[in-house]
Short mmCIF file of C-alpha atoms in Angstrom, two decimals:
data_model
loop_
_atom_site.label_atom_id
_atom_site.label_comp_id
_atom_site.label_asym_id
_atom_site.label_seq_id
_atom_site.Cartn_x
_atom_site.Cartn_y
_atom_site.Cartn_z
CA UNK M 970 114.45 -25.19 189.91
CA UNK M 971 115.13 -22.09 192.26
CA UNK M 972 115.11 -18.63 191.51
CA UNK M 973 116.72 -15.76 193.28
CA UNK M 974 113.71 -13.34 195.26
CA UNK M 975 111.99 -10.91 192.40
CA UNK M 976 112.83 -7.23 193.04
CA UNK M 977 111.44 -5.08 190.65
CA UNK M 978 112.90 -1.76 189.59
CA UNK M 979 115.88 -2.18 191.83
CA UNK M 980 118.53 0.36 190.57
CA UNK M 981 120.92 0.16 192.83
CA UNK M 982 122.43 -3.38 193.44
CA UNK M 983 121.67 -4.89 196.98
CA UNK M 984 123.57 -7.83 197.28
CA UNK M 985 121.60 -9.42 201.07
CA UNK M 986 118.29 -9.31 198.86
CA UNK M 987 118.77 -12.24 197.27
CA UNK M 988 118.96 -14.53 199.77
CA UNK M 989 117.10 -17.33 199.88
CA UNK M 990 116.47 -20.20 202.29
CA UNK M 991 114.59 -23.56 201.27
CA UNK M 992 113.96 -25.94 203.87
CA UNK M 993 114.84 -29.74 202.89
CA UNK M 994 115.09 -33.26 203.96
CA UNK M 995 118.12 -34.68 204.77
CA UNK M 996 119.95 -38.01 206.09
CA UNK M 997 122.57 -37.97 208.84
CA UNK M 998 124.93 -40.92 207.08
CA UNK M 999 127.99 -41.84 208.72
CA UNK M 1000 130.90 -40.71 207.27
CA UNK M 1001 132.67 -43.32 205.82
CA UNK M 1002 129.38 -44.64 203.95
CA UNK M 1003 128.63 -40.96 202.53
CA UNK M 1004 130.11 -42.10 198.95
CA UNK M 1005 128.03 -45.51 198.66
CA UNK M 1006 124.73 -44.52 199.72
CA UNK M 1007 124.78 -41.65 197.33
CA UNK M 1008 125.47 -44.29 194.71
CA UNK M 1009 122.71 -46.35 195.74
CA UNK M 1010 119.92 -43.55 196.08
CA UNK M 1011 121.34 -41.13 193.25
CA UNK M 1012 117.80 -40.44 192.02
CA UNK M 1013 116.55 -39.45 195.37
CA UNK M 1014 119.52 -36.64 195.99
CA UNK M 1015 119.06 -33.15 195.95
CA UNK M 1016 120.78 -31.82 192.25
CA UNK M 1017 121.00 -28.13 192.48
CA UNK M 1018 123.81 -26.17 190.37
CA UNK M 1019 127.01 -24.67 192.02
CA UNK M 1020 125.16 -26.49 195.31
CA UNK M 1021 127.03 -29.15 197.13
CA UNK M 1022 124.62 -31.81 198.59
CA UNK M 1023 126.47 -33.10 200.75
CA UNK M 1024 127.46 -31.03 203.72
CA UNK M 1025 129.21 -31.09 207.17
CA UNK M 1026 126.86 -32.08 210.20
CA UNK M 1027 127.28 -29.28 213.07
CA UNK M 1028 126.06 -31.92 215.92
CA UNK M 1029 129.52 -34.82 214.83
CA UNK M 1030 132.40 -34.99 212.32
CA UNK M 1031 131.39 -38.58 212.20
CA UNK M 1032 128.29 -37.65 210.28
CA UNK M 1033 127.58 -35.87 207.36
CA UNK M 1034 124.49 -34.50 205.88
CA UNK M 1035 122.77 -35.92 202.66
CA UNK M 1036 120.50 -33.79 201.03
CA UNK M 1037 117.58 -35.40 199.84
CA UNK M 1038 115.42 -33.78 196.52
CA UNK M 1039 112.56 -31.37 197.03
CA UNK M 1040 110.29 -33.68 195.99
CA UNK M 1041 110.56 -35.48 199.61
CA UNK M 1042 108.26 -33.25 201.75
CA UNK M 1043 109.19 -34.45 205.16
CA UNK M 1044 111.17 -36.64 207.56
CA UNK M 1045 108.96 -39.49 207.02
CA UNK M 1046 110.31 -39.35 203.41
CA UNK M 1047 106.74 -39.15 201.45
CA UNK M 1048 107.65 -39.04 197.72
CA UNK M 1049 111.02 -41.27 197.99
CA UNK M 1050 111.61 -44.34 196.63
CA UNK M 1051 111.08 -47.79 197.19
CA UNK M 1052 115.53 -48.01 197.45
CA UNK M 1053 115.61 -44.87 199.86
CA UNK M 1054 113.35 -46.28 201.92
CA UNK M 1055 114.70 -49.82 201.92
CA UNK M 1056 118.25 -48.04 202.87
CA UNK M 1057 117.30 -45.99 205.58
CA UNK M 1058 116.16 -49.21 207.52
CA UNK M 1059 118.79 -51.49 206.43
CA UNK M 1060 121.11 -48.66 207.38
CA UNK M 1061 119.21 -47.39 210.16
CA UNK M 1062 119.94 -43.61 209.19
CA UNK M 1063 117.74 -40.78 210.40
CA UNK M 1064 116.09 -38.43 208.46
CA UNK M 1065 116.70 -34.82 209.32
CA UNK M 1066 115.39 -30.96 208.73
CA UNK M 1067 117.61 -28.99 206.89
CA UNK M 1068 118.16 -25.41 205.59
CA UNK M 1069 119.78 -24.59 202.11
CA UNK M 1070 120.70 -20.77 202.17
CA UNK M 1071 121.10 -19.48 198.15
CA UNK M 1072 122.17 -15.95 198.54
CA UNK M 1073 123.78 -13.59 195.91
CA UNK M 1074 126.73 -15.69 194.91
CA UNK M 1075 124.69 -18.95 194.09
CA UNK M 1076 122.48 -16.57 191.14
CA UNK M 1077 124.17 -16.27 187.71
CA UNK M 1078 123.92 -12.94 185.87
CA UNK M 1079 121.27 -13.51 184.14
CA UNK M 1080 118.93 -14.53 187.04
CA UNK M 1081 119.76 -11.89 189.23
CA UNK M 1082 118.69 -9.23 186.09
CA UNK M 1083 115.47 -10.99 185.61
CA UNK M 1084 114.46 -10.78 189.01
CA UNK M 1085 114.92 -6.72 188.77
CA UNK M 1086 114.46 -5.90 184.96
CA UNK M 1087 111.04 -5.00 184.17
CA UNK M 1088 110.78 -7.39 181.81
CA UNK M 1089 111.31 -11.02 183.20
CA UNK M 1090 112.02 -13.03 179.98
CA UNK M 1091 114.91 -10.77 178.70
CA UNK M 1092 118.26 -9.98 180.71
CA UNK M 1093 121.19 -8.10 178.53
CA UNK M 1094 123.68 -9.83 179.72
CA UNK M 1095 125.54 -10.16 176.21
CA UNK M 1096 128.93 -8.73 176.17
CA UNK M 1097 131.84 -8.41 174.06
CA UNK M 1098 135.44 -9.28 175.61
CA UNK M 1099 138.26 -7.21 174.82
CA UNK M 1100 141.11 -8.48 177.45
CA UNK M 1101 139.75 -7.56 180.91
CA UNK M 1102 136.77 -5.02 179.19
CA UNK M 1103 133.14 -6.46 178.79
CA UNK M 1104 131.92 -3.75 176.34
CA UNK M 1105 127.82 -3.90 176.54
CA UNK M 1106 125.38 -2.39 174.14
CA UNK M 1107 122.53 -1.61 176.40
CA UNK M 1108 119.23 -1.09 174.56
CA UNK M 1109 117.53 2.00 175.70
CA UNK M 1110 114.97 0.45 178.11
CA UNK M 1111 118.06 -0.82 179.86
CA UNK M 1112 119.83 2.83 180.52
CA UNK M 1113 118.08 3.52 184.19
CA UNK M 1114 119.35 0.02 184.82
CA UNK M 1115 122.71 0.40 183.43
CA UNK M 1116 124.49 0.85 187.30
CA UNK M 1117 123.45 -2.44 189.06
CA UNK M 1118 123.79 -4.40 185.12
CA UNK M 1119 127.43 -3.10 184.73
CA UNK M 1120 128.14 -4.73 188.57
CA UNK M 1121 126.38 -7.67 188.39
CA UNK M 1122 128.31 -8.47 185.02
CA UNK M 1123 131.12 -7.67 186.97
CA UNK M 1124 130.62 -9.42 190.27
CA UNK M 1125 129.32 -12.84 187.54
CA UNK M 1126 132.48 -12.63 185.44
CA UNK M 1127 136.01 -13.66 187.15
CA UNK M 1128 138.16 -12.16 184.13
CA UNK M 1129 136.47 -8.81 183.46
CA UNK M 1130 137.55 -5.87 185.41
CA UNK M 1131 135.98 -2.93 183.46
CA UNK M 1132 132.32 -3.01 182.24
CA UNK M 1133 131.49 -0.11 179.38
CA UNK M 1134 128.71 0.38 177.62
CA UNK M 1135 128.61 2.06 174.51
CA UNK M 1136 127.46 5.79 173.89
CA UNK M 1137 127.18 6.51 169.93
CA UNK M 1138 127.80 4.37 166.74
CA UNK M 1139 130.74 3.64 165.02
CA UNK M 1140 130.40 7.23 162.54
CA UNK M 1141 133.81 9.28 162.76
CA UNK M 1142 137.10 8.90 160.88
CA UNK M 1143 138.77 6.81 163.24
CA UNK M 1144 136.50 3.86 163.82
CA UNK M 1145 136.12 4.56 167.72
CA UNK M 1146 133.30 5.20 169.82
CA UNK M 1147 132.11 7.11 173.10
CA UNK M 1148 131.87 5.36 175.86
CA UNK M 1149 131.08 5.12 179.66
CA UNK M 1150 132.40 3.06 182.36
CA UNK M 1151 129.43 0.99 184.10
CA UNK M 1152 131.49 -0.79 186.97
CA UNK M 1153 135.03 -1.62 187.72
CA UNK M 1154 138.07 0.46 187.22
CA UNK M 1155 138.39 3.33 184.15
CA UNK M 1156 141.34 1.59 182.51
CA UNK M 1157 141.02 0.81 178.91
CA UNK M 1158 144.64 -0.40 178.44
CA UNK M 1159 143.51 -4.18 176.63
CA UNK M 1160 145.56 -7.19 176.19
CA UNK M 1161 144.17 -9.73 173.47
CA UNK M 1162 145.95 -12.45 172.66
CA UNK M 1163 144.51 -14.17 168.91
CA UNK M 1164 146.08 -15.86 166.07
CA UNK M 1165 148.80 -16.38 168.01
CA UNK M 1166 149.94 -13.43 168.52
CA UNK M 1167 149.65 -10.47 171.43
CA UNK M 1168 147.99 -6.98 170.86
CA UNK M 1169 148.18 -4.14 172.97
CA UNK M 1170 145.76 -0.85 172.67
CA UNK M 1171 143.72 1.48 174.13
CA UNK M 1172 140.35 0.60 173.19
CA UNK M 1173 138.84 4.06 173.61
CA UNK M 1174 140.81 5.08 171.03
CA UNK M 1175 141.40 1.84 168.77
CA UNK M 1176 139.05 -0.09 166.53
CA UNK M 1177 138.57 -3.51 167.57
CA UNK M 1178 135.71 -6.78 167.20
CA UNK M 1179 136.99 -9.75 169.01
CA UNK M 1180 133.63 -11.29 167.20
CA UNK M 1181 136.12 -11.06 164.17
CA UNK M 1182 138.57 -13.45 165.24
CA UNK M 1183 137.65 -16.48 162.70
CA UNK M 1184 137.65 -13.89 160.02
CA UNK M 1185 140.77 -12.38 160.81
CA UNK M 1186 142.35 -16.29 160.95
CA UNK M 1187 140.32 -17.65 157.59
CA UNK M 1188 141.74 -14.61 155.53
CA UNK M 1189 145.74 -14.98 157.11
CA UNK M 1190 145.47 -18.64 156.31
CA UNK M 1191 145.23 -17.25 152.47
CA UNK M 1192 148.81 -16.01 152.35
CA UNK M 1193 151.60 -18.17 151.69
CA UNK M 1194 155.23 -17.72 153.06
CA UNK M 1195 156.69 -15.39 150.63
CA UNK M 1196 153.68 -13.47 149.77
CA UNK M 1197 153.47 -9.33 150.31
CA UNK M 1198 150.47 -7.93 151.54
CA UNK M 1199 149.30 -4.73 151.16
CA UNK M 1200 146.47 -4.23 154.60
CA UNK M 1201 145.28 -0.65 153.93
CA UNK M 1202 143.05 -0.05 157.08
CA UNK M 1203 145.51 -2.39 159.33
CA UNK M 1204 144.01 -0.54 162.43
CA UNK M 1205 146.34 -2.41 165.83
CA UNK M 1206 147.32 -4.76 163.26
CA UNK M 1207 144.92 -8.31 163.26
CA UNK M 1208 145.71 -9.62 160.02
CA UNK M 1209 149.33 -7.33 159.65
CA UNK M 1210 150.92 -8.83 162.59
CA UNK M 1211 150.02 -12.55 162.16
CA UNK M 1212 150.63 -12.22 158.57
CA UNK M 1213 154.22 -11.56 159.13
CA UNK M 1214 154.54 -14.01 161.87
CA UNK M 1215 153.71 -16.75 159.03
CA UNK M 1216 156.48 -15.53 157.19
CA UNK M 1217 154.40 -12.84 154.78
CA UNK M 1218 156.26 -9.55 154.06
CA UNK M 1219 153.54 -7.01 154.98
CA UNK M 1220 152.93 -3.11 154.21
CA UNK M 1221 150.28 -2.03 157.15
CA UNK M 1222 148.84 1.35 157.19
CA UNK M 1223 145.80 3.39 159.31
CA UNK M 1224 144.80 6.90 159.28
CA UNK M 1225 144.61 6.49 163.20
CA UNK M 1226 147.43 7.76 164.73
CA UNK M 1227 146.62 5.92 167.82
CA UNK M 1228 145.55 2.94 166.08
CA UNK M 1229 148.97 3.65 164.27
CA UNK M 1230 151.41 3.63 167.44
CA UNK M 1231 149.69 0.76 168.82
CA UNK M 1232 150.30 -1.43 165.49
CA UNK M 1233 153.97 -0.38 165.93
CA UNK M 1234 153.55 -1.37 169.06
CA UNK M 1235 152.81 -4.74 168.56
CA UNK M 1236 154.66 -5.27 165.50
CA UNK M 1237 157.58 -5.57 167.90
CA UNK M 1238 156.08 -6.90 170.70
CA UNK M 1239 155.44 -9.90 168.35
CA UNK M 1240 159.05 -9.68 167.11
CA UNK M 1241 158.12 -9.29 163.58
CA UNK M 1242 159.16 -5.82 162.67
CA UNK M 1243 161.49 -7.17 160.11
CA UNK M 1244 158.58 -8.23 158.16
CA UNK M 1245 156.11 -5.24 158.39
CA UNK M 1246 156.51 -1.60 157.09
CA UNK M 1247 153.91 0.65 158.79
CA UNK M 1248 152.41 3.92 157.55
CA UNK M 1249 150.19 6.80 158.96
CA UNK M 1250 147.79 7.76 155.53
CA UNK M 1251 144.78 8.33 153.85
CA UNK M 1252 144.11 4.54 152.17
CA UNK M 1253 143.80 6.17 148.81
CA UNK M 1254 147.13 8.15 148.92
CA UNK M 1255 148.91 4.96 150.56
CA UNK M 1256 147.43 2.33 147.82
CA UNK M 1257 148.42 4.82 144.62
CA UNK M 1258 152.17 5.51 146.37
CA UNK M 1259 152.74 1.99 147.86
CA UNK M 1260 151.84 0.03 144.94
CA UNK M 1261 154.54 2.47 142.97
CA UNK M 1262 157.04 2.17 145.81
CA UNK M 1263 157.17 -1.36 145.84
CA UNK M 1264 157.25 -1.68 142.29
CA UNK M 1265 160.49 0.51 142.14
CA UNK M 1266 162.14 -1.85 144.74
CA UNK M 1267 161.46 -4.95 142.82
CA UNK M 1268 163.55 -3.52 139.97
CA UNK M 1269 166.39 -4.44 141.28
CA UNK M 1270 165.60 -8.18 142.23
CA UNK M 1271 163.63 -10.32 144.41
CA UNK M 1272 163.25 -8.54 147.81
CA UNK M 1273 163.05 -10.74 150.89
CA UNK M 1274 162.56 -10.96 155.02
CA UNK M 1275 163.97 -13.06 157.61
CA UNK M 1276 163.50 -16.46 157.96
CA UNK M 1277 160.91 -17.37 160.69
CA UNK M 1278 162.70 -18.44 163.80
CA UNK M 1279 163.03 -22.16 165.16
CA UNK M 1280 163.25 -23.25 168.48
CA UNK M 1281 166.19 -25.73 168.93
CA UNK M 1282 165.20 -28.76 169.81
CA UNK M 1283 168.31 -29.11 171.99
CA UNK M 1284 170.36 -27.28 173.48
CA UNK M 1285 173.43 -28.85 172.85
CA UNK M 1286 172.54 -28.87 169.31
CA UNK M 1287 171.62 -25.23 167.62
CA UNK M 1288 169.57 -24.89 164.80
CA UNK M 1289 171.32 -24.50 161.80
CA UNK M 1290 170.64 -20.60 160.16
CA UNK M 1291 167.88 -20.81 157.87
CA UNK M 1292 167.88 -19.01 154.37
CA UNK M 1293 165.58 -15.26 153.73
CA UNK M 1294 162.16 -16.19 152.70
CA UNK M 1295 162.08 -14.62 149.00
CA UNK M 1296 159.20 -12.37 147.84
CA UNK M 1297 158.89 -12.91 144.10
CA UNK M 1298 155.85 -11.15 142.87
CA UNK M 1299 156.60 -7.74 141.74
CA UNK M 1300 153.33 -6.07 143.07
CA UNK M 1301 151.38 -6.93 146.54
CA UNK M 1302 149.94 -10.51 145.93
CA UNK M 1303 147.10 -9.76 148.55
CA UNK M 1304 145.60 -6.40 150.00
CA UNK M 1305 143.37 -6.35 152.72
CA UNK M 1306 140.81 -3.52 153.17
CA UNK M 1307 138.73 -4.00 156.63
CA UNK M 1308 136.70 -1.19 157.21
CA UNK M 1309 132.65 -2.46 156.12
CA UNK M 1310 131.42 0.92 155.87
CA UNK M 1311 133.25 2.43 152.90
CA UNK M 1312 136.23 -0.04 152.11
CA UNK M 1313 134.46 -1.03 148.42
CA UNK M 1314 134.41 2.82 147.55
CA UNK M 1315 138.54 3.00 148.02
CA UNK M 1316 138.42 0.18 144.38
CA UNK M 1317 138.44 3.47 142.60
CA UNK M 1318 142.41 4.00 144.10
CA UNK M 1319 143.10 0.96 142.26
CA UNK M 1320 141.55 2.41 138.42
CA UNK M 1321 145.21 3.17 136.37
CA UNK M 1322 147.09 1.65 139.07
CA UNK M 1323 149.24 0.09 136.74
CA UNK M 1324 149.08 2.60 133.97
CA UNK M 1325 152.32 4.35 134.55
CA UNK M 1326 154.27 0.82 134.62
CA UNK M 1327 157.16 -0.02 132.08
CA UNK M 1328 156.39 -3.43 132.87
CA UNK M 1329 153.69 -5.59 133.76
CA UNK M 1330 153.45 -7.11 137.76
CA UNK M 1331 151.41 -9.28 139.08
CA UNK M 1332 147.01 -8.53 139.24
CA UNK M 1333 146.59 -8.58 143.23
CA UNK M 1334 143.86 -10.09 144.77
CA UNK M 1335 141.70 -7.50 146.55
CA UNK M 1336 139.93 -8.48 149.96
CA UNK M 1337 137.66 -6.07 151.01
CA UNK M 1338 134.73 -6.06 153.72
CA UNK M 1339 130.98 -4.88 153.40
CA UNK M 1340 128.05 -4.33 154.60
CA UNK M 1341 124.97 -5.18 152.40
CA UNK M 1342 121.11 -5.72 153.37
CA UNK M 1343 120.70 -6.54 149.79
CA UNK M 1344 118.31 -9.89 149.30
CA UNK M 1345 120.83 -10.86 146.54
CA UNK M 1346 124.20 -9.96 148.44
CA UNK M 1347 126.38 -11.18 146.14
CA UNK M 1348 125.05 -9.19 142.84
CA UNK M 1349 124.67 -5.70 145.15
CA UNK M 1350 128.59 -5.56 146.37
CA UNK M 1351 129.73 -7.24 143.00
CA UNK M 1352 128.49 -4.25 141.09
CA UNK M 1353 129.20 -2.04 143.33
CA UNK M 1354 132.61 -2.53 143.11
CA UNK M 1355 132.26 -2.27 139.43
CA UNK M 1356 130.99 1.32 139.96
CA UNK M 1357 134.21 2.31 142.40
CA UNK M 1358 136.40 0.70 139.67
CA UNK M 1359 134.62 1.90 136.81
CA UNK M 1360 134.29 -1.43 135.29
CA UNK M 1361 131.14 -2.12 132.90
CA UNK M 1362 128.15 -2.74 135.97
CA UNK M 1363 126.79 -5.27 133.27
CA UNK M 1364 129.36 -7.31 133.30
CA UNK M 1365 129.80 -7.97 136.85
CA UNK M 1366 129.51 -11.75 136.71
CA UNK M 1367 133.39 -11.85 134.80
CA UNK M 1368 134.88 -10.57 137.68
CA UNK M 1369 137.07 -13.24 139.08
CA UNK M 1370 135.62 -12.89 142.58
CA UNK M 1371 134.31 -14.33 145.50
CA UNK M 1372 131.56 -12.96 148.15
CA UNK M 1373 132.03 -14.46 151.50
CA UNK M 1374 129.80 -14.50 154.27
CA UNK M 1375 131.28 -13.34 157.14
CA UNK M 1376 128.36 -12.47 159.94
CA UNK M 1377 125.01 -10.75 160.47
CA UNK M 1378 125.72 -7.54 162.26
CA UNK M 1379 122.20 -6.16 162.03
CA UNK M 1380 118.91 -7.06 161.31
CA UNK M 1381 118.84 -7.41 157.62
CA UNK M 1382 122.23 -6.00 157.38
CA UNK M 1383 125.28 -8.47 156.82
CA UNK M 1384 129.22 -8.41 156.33
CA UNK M 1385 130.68 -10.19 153.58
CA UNK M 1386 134.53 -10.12 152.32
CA UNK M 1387 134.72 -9.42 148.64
CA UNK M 1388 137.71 -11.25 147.15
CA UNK M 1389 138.29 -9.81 143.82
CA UNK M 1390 141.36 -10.41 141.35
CA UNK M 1391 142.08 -6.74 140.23
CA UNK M 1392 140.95 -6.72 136.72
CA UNK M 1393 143.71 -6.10 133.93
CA UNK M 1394 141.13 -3.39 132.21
CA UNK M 1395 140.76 -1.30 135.68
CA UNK M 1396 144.91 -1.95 136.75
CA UNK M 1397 145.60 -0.38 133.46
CA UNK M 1398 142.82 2.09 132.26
CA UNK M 1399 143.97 5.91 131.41
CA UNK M 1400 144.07 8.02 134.05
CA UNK M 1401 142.38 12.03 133.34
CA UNK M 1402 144.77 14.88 133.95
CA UNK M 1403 148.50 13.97 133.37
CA UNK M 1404 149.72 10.73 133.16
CA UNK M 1405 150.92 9.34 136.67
CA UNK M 1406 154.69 8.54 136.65
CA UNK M 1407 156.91 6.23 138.35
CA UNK M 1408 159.29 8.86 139.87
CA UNK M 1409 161.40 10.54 142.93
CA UNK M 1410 158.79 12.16 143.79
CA UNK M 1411 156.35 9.66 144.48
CA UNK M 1412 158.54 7.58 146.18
CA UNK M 1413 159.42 10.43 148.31
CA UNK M 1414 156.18 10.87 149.57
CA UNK M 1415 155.52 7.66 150.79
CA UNK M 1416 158.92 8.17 153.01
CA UNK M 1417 158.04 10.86 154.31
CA UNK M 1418 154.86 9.44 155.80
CA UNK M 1419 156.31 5.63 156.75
CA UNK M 1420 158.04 5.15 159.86
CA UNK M 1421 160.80 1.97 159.37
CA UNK M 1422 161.30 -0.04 162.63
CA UNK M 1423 164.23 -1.80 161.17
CA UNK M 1424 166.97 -1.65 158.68
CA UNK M 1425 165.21 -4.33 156.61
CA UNK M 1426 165.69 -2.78 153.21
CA UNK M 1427 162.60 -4.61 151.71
CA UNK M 1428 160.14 -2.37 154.00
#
């Protein structure tokens, strides 16, 4: 109905000019009668959002003031209805002048930014939440503006406390990106709670997409208790950590080293580090060596993790010790490989995985993310993973696979999760140069480079 005053090609916010005062009709009503009579003439009442329309009267605390809808023009309540008018003589109430002051705090975010923005149909005020950040991706018309949009998305939104925007794309090893602060206070220290489960980072250093968060919980809800997992680009630890929590035994890794101290960090903050192994690699060195590592461990039985904890019902009554969760398979029965740019490329670390093996494990199932702007999606990442593998292109319909749809990130450019059963002919294909062997010094590596935050033997 209202809209805040139009100032054009403000750049620096000026919170006074958007004041506004709108003169209305109004009806001193006693007091006591203020909730019936607002029953009676509901249709005739002023219904403004965030605007209470019924207000104190400055003259008697045995009054109140009524505010009556635009549509009445004056106090001899032209454009009311038959009922108001009926009232006000049964009731004998007197109809008043009023003022209604809207000023800065009555405007939402997006009304206050079309009233300056060049452009009056479109206001960015489309944010991402990571804990108290609102991370913005201003569009370059938007820049000049970027000042007075960072603190009006700060002043709209009660649980932000840092606006950024961000500077560059998502292009170097690490997954992070440049950015500025628009308002609030230069602290990127987040807190996200999801799945459950708490993570800690710094998100100028750290990859994360709160946008993610039904992906992250429809993959988890794949893995059993008792299942390994194998999460190659873990990053803080989204699928790793609640993994574990469901009683998974997980092997998380990231070439990040801050994305790699702030997993560990929240591997324990979730109390879970008795379930989850982290590393510090390259994903191609850490899928060859773990697969082999883990192999060798199985040899001498079923490894297993701590039973998930129970609250006691009672406390008179503790729970009775519950029995290790076993891990059965002899390979990872799930690996996870999040990172949409170039995740289907690292298949080819999975060609001869198995070709140094005495015996034969389990075929894990492979979930890895992509981009695609492909009008037939599933056929584009299907054989492209049959290139990275070196499997036959042709034959890319007998993969046992699924292509899920995950979300449009671009226009014409979409993320899907590939779910692909490692193929027997890839796991065990010859490898050129000398054969790989299942030795010391393999599993030596992989020690070297792990950092074990318990003495579970299993990690």
């Amino acid at each position: 109905m209202y809209k805040p005053p139009v100032h054009r090609g403000m750049k620096e916010l000026d919170r006074a000019a958007f004041s506004l005062t709108i003169p209305v009709v109004a009806l001193r009503v006693p007091t006591k009668t203020v909730g019936r009579i607002k029953a009676e003439i509901s249709s005739d009442i002023l219904k403004v959002p965030k605007l209470r329309n019924v207000v104190n009267d400055s003259k008697s605390n045995e009054f109140k003031i009524l505010l009556l809808d635009s549509a009445i023009s004056s106090t001899d309540l032209t454009g009311a209805s038959e009922k108001l008018h009926n009232l006000v003589k049964q009731d004998k109430l007197e109809a008043v002048n009023h003022q209604v002051i809207l000023d800065y705090e009555h405007w939402s975010a997006d009304e206050i930014l079309k009233a300056v923005l060049p452009d009056s149909n479109e206001a960015p005020t489309s944010y991402e939440q990571i804990g108290h950040i609102a991370h913005m991706n201003l569009r370059d018309q938007y820049l000049e503006y970027k000042t007075l949009i960072g603190q009006v998305i700060l002043d709209k939104s009660p649980t932000v406390a840092t606006v950024v925007n961000k500077l560059d794309t998502i292009d170097n090893t690490f997954r992070n990106f440049k950015m500025e602060v628009l308002a609030g206070k230069d602290d990127f220290m987040a807190q996200v709670r999801e799945n459950d489960c708490v993570f800690k980072f710094d998100y100028s250093k750290v990859y994360w997409n709160s946008r993610l968060h039904s992906e992250h919980e429809r993959l988890i809800k794949k893995f059993s208790i008792g299942s390994s997992v194998c999460d190659v680009m873990a990053g803080v630890g989204p699928f790793a950590v609640p993994a574990a929590k469901r009683g998974c035994l997980v092997w998380a890794n990231d070439l990040n080293p801050a994305s790699y101290d702030a997993m560990q960090e929240n591997i324990v903050l979730n109390k879970v580090q008795d379930r989850v192994c982290a590393f510090n690699m390259d994903g191609r060195d850490f899928i060859r060596k773990a697969f082999v590592e883990y192999f060798a461990k199985t040899k001498q039985g079923p490894l297993s993790i701590p039973p998930i904890p129970k609250a006691s019902v009672s406390r008179s009554k503790p729970v009775a010790p519950e029995p290790p969760i076993e891990i059965p398979s002899r390979s990872f029965d799930h690996v996870v490989m999040n990172l949409p740019a170039i995740a289907i490329e690292f298949l080819d670390a999975f060609r001869g995985l198995f070709a140094g093996f005495e015996e034969k494990p389990n075929l894990p199932l492979i979930h890895t993310h992509c981009f695609t702007k492909s009008d037939e999606p599933e056929k584009d990442i299907l054989q492209r993973a049959c290139r990275a593998m070196g499997y036959p292109e042709e034959q890319y319909k007998d993969l046992d696979a699924d292509v899920y749809y995950v979300r449009r990130v671009a226009p014409k450019k979409d993320m899907y999760c590939l779910s692909l059963r490692l193929p027997e002919a890839v796991a065990y294909a010859s490898e050129t140069g000398s054969k790989r062997k299942l030795d010391q010094e393999s599993t030596e590596s992989i020690n070297q480079n792990k950092v074990r935050l318990s003495d579970n033997e299993d990690c």
